[in-house]
Amino acid sequence: RIFSGTVTNNGFRRADFVRVIGNLFDQTTSNTGKDSVFVKGTRIVYESKVIADTALEPGEVASYSLTVPIKKGKRADYHTMDIHWEQTN
């Protein structure tokens, strides 16, 4: 399954390492697939010298495209989407 969309930071602080997680389920709610992708956001150099482009400033919008493979021999009847992020200083 291919999912695409946008994520908006509606908060008042920067969201770091923003990741969209897709889960697929069959009719019995057994997991039939899971994967995730980081959004393409603002480039940040952290104090640890890590460089990433997965941050969203307040009000910023980022797009994503996520392909979630279905386990062999399984069906995907339902899906959920989660958004995870970190807050660093």
PDB file of C-alpha atoms in Angstrom:
ATOM      1  CA  ARG A   1       0.000   0.000   0.000  1.00  0.00           C
ATOM      2  CA  ILE A   2       1.213   3.459  -0.808  1.00  0.00           C
ATOM      3  CA  PHE A   3       0.269   6.368   1.431  1.00  0.00           C
ATOM      4  CA  SER A   4       1.124  10.026   0.890  1.00  0.00           C
ATOM      5  CA  GLY A   5       0.173  13.240   2.556  1.00  0.00           C
ATOM      6  CA  THR A   6       1.423  16.118   4.624  1.00  0.00           C
ATOM      7  CA  VAL A   7       2.294  16.694   8.261  1.00  0.00           C
ATOM      8  CA  THR A   8       1.878  20.094   9.918  1.00  0.00           C
ATOM      9  CA  ASN A   9       3.560  21.193  13.146  1.00  0.00           C
ATOM     10  CA  ASN A  10       0.674  22.885  14.963  1.00  0.00           C
ATOM     11  CA  GLY A  11       2.698  23.309  18.144  1.00  0.00           C
ATOM     12  CA  PHE A  12       4.845  26.113  19.502  1.00  0.00           C
ATOM     13  CA  ARG A  13       8.194  24.252  19.424  1.00  0.00           C
ATOM     14  CA  ARG A  14      10.279  22.571  16.787  1.00  0.00           C
ATOM     15  CA  ALA A  15       9.546  18.859  16.262  1.00  0.00           C
ATOM     16  CA  ASP A  16      12.718  16.865  15.584  1.00  0.00           C
ATOM     17  CA  PHE A  17      13.053  13.561  13.701  1.00  0.00           C
ATOM     18  CA  VAL A  18       9.423  13.593  12.515  1.00  0.00           C
ATOM     19  CA  ARG A  19       8.428  10.113  11.338  1.00  0.00           C
ATOM     20  CA  VAL A  20       5.187   8.753   9.847  1.00  0.00           C
ATOM     21  CA  ILE A  21       4.409   5.109  10.709  1.00  0.00           C
ATOM     22  CA  GLY A  22       1.893   3.044   8.740  1.00  0.00           C
ATOM     23  CA  ASN A  23       0.339  -0.169  10.084  1.00  0.00           C
ATOM     24  CA  LEU A  24      -1.784  -2.607   8.068  1.00  0.00           C
ATOM     25  CA  PHE A  25      -4.262  -5.048   9.639  1.00  0.00           C
ATOM     26  CA  ASP A  26      -6.539  -7.846   8.461  1.00  0.00           C
ATOM     27  CA  GLN A  27     -10.174  -8.314   9.571  1.00  0.00           C
ATOM     28  CA  THR A  28      -9.053  -9.982  12.827  1.00  0.00           C
ATOM     29  CA  THR A  29      -6.748  -7.020  13.576  1.00  0.00           C
ATOM     30  CA  SER A  30      -3.608  -9.099  13.036  1.00  0.00           C
ATOM     31  CA  ASN A  31      -0.742  -6.962  11.764  1.00  0.00           C
ATOM     32  CA  THR A  32      -0.132  -7.633   8.070  1.00  0.00           C
ATOM     33  CA  GLY A  33       2.448  -4.920   7.406  1.00  0.00           C
ATOM     34  CA  LYS A  34       4.332  -2.046   8.998  1.00  0.00           C
ATOM     35  CA  ASP A  35       6.865   0.530   7.817  1.00  0.00           C
ATOM     36  CA  SER A  36       7.815   4.153   8.394  1.00  0.00           C
ATOM     37  CA  VAL A  37       9.421   7.146   6.743  1.00  0.00           C
ATOM     38  CA  PHE A  38      10.951  10.403   7.990  1.00  0.00           C
ATOM     39  CA  VAL A  39       9.482  13.593   6.540  1.00  0.00           C
ATOM     40  CA  LYS A  40      11.603  15.968   4.482  1.00  0.00           C
ATOM     41  CA  GLY A  41      11.758  19.025   6.706  1.00  0.00           C
ATOM     42  CA  THR A  42      14.187  21.667   7.884  1.00  0.00           C
ATOM     43  CA  ARG A  43      17.922  20.923   7.973  1.00  0.00           C
ATOM     44  CA  ILE A  44      19.269  21.134  11.528  1.00  0.00           C
ATOM     45  CA  VAL A  45      22.783  20.660  12.959  1.00  0.00           C
ATOM     46  CA  TYR A  46      22.368  19.444  16.549  1.00  0.00           C
ATOM     47  CA  GLU A  47      24.831  20.040  19.404  1.00  0.00           C
ATOM     48  CA  SER A  48      25.920  16.399  19.024  1.00  0.00           C
ATOM     49  CA  LYS A  49      27.039  17.312  15.458  1.00  0.00           C
ATOM     50  CA  VAL A  50      24.276  15.131  13.976  1.00  0.00           C
ATOM     51  CA  ILE A  51      22.885  16.696  10.794  1.00  0.00           C
ATOM     52  CA  ALA A  52      19.298  15.890   9.843  1.00  0.00           C
ATOM     53  CA  ASP A  53      16.614  17.286   7.568  1.00  0.00           C
ATOM     54  CA  THR A  54      13.665  15.815   9.457  1.00  0.00           C
ATOM     55  CA  ALA A  55      12.683  18.726  11.732  1.00  0.00           C
ATOM     56  CA  LEU A  56       9.512  20.784  11.461  1.00  0.00           C
ATOM     57  CA  GLU A  57       9.396  24.318  12.802  1.00  0.00           C
ATOM     58  CA  PRO A  58       6.076  25.604  14.223  1.00  0.00           C
ATOM     59  CA  GLY A  59       3.625  26.138  11.369  1.00  0.00           C
ATOM     60  CA  GLU A  60       5.801  24.273   8.873  1.00  0.00           C
ATOM     61  CA  VAL A  61       4.305  21.626   6.581  1.00  0.00           C
ATOM     62  CA  ALA A  62       6.194  18.633   5.146  1.00  0.00           C
ATOM     63  CA  SER A  63       5.083  15.966   2.720  1.00  0.00           C
ATOM     64  CA  TYR A  64       5.726  12.231   2.840  1.00  0.00           C
ATOM     65  CA  SER A  65       5.272   9.154   0.693  1.00  0.00           C
ATOM     66  CA  LEU A  66       5.231   5.798   2.469  1.00  0.00           C
ATOM     67  CA  THR A  67       5.091   2.327   0.938  1.00  0.00           C
ATOM     68  CA  VAL A  68       4.019  -0.393   3.395  1.00  0.00           C
ATOM     69  CA  PRO A  69       4.592  -3.928   2.066  1.00  0.00           C
ATOM     70  CA  ILE A  70       1.939  -6.536   2.856  1.00  0.00           C
ATOM     71  CA  LYS A  71       3.205  -9.779   4.397  1.00  0.00           C
ATOM     72  CA  LYS A  72       3.147 -12.703   1.961  1.00  0.00           C
ATOM     73  CA  GLY A  73      -0.194 -14.512   1.956  1.00  0.00           C
ATOM     74  CA  LYS A  74      -1.915 -11.790   4.022  1.00  0.00           C
ATOM     75  CA  ARG A  75      -4.565  -9.168   3.279  1.00  0.00           C
ATOM     76  CA  ALA A  76      -4.764  -5.579   4.398  1.00  0.00           C
ATOM     77  CA  ASP A  77      -8.295  -4.559   5.341  1.00  0.00           C
ATOM     78  CA  TYR A  78      -7.544  -1.657   7.715  1.00  0.00           C
ATOM     79  CA  HIS A  79      -4.721   0.757   8.362  1.00  0.00           C
ATOM     80  CA  THR A  80      -3.577   3.236  10.973  1.00  0.00           C
ATOM     81  CA  MET A  81      -1.105   6.083  10.634  1.00  0.00           C
ATOM     82  CA  ASP A  82       0.953   7.417  13.536  1.00  0.00           C
ATOM     83  CA  ILE A  83       3.262  10.416  13.725  1.00  0.00           C
ATOM     84  CA  HIS A  84       6.235  10.339  16.090  1.00  0.00           C
ATOM     85  CA  TRP A  85       8.747  13.073  16.844  1.00  0.00           C
ATOM     86  CA  GLU A  86      11.366  14.063  19.404  1.00  0.00           C
ATOM     87  CA  GLN A  87      11.843  17.334  21.203  1.00  0.00           C
ATOM     88  CA  THR A  88      15.473  18.366  21.583  1.00  0.00           C
ATOM     89  CA  ASN A  89      16.995  21.597  22.811  1.00  0.00           C
TER      90      ASN A  89
END
